[in-house]
Amino acid sequence: MLNVGKIEEGFVLDHIQAGKSMSIYEHLGLDKMDCTVAIIKNARSKIMGKKDILKVECDIDTLDLNVLAFIDHNITINVIKAGEIIEKRSLKLPKEVRNVIKCRNPRCITSIEQELPHIFFLADEEKEIYRCKYCEEKYSQKDKF
Amino acid sequence: MRHLMSPLDFTTEELDELFDLAADIEIDPEKYAHVCDGKILATAFYEPSTRTRLSFEAAMLRLGGKVIGFSDAGSSSAAKGESVSDTIKVISQYADICAMRHPKEGAAFVAASKSEIPVINAGDGGHQHPTQTLADLMTIRSMHGKLDGFKIGLCGDLKFGRTVHSLINALVRYDDISFVFISPPELRVPDYITDMLKEKNIPYQEVIKLEDVIADLDMLYMTRVQKERFFNEEDYVRLKDFYILTKEKMDLASKDMLVLHPLPRVNEISVEVDEDPRACYFKQVKYGMYVRMALIMTLLEIDTEAG
């Protein structure tokens, strides 16, 4: 098994659905940061079978946790200080997300007015359904990414 | 400042006030003939809609106000590439209130978010057309006397019919209403509507033939079944007559059953039915104007006692 060393300061995103880590890497803007990032794909997991893990050496507050929660609210966040886990954070589906996904409805006003932000609001928390703020087009978990 | 984007923007209590005002306008139009003196309504119509635009214009003129506007995108700055946001900011400098029709869904919402004046969604693509729903509710209230305790049949294209979905969503807020959906299988009401009705324990039934249920209805809301919605010609030919309201079918209905239609009608209601006192669809147009008058006054915060 491949070993990736501990990090001293930063956070670990655990229980990422296998195959989703690169999408998260991009949506969190980690590609634009110069901190150390380890992307572990298809790690063995008792609960999930396979999972992805991201280890990031930067301050957790630089992250937009809403984006992360929208992508997958089952991800757990371990905050690391001095090499130890000092906090575990769970995620809740955000009430609203901006410019994370685009409305796919060709009849939506956002399809012709490019400068408009793509805003989705949480319409049904139980079914994890979001709707476009303009045209109310539905986006469910399976449509994401 | 308030806008109207969806029929559900107003609570049922607020709608009652709006309909009370519309009813008073109907009784005594003179009283309201000058309440909007000096006010300007802009009709920003990015696609043709003679009926709705005329209704808004008539409403404002009958309140004493004036009207400016455009009636298709080609004659507006949209043709030069101006955004809805910029257009409404400009309109806000000229007018006191704006009714906007746009082919893209959510356009009126964008306008409202940037506007300095109240915006009324006069139809945004297949999304919302709230003043049609208000006209439907006003007609039901005026002709039936109340907005609860009836069985309504909705007939025709229940799958794509925006006015039908809007009306159902508005009616479920009232007590003791049951629905009968009359449509070909291809044009059934969408699952999200029947799921919602199940969740709220609101009775409904789905049938194919109008004759089977017309006798039980307090109200019949007709819509057009378009040939192009069918998968094949054979089904269309087989089913189309089920959805044409004739004098013979009216004979099967109760003597009080109201017939509504959002118009324009093509052939789904025989012209001979127009003479039937139960046919309310032209009255619906008039109630649509009264309710738009009441809406303009409400959004402009004009003192209803001022007249």
Coordinates of C-alpha atoms in Angstrom, one line a residue, chain A residues 47-145:
Chain A
I47 CA -17.3 1.7 5.1
M48 CA -17.1 2.9 1.5
G49 CA -15.0 0.1 -0.1
K50 CA -12.9 2.7 -2.0
K51 CA -12.5 6.4 -1.2
D52 CA -10.5 9.4 -2.0
I53 CA -8.6 11.5 0.5
L54 CA -7.1 15.0 0.1
K55 CA -4.4 16.3 2.5
V56 CA -3.8 20.0 2.3
E57 CA -1.2 22.0 4.1
C58 CA -3.0 25.4 4.5
D59 CA -5.4 27.1 6.8
I60 CA -8.9 25.6 6.8
D61 CA -10.4 29.1 6.7
T62 CA -9.1 29.7 3.2
L63 CA -11.6 27.1 2.0
D64 CA -15.1 27.7 0.8
L65 CA -16.8 25.0 2.9
N66 CA -20.1 25.7 1.2
V67 CA -18.7 24.5 -2.1
L68 CA -17.4 21.4 -0.5
A69 CA -20.7 20.7 1.2
F70 CA -22.5 21.2 -2.0
I71 CA -20.2 18.7 -3.8
D72 CA -20.5 16.1 -1.1
H73 CA -21.7 16.8 2.4
N74 CA -20.7 13.3 3.5
I75 CA -17.0 14.3 3.4
T76 CA -15.4 14.6 6.9
I77 CA -12.8 17.3 7.6
N78 CA -10.0 16.7 10.0
V79 CA -8.3 19.9 11.1
I80 CA -4.6 19.2 11.9
K81 CA -2.4 21.3 14.2
A82 CA 1.1 20.2 15.2
G83 CA 0.6 16.9 13.5
E84 CA -2.6 16.0 15.5
I85 CA -6.3 16.1 14.7
I86 CA -7.7 18.9 16.8
E87 CA -11.1 19.1 15.3
K88 CA -13.5 17.1 13.2
R89 CA -15.9 19.0 11.2
S90 CA -19.0 17.7 9.4
L91 CA -20.7 19.5 6.5
K92 CA -24.3 20.6 5.9
L93 CA -25.8 21.2 2.6
P94 CA -25.5 25.0 1.9
K95 CA -28.7 26.9 1.4
E96 CA -27.3 28.6 -1.7
V97 CA -24.4 28.1 -4.0
R98 CA -23.0 30.6 -6.5
N99 CA -21.1 29.8 -9.6
V100 CA -20.4 26.2 -8.7
I101 CA -22.6 24.7 -11.3
K102 CA -24.2 26.2 -14.4
C103 CA -27.9 26.0 -15.2
R104 CA -28.4 23.6 -18.1
N105 CA -31.8 24.8 -19.1
P106 CA -31.5 26.4 -22.5
R107 CA -34.5 28.5 -21.8
C108 CA -33.0 30.0 -18.7
I109 CA -32.0 33.7 -18.8
T110 CA -28.5 32.7 -17.8
S111 CA -28.1 31.0 -21.2
I112 CA -28.1 34.4 -23.0
E113 CA -26.8 36.8 -20.3
Q114 CA -23.3 35.6 -19.6
E115 CA -22.5 38.0 -16.8
L116 CA -25.2 36.7 -14.5
P117 CA -24.0 34.6 -11.6
H118 CA -25.3 31.0 -11.6
I119 CA -27.2 30.7 -8.3
F120 CA -28.8 27.6 -7.0
F121 CA -30.9 27.3 -3.8
L122 CA -31.6 24.3 -1.7
A123 CA -35.2 23.4 -2.5
D124 CA -35.5 20.0 -0.8
E125 CA -32.9 19.1 1.8
E126 CA -34.1 15.5 2.2
K127 CA -33.9 14.8 -1.5
E128 CA -30.8 17.0 -1.9
I129 CA -32.5 18.9 -4.7
Y130 CA -31.3 22.3 -5.7
R131 CA -33.1 24.7 -8.1
C132 CA -31.8 27.5 -10.3
K133 CA -32.7 30.8 -8.7
Y134 CA -33.9 32.2 -12.1
C135 CA -35.8 29.4 -13.8
E136 CA -36.1 26.9 -11.0
E137 CA -34.6 24.1 -13.1
K138 CA -34.0 21.1 -10.8
Y139 CA -30.5 19.8 -10.0
S140 CA -30.3 16.7 -7.8
Q141 CA -27.2 15.0 -6.4
K142 CA -26.9 12.7 -9.4
D143 CA -26.7 15.6 -11.8
K144 CA -23.8 17.2 -9.9
F145 CA -20.4 17.1 -11.6

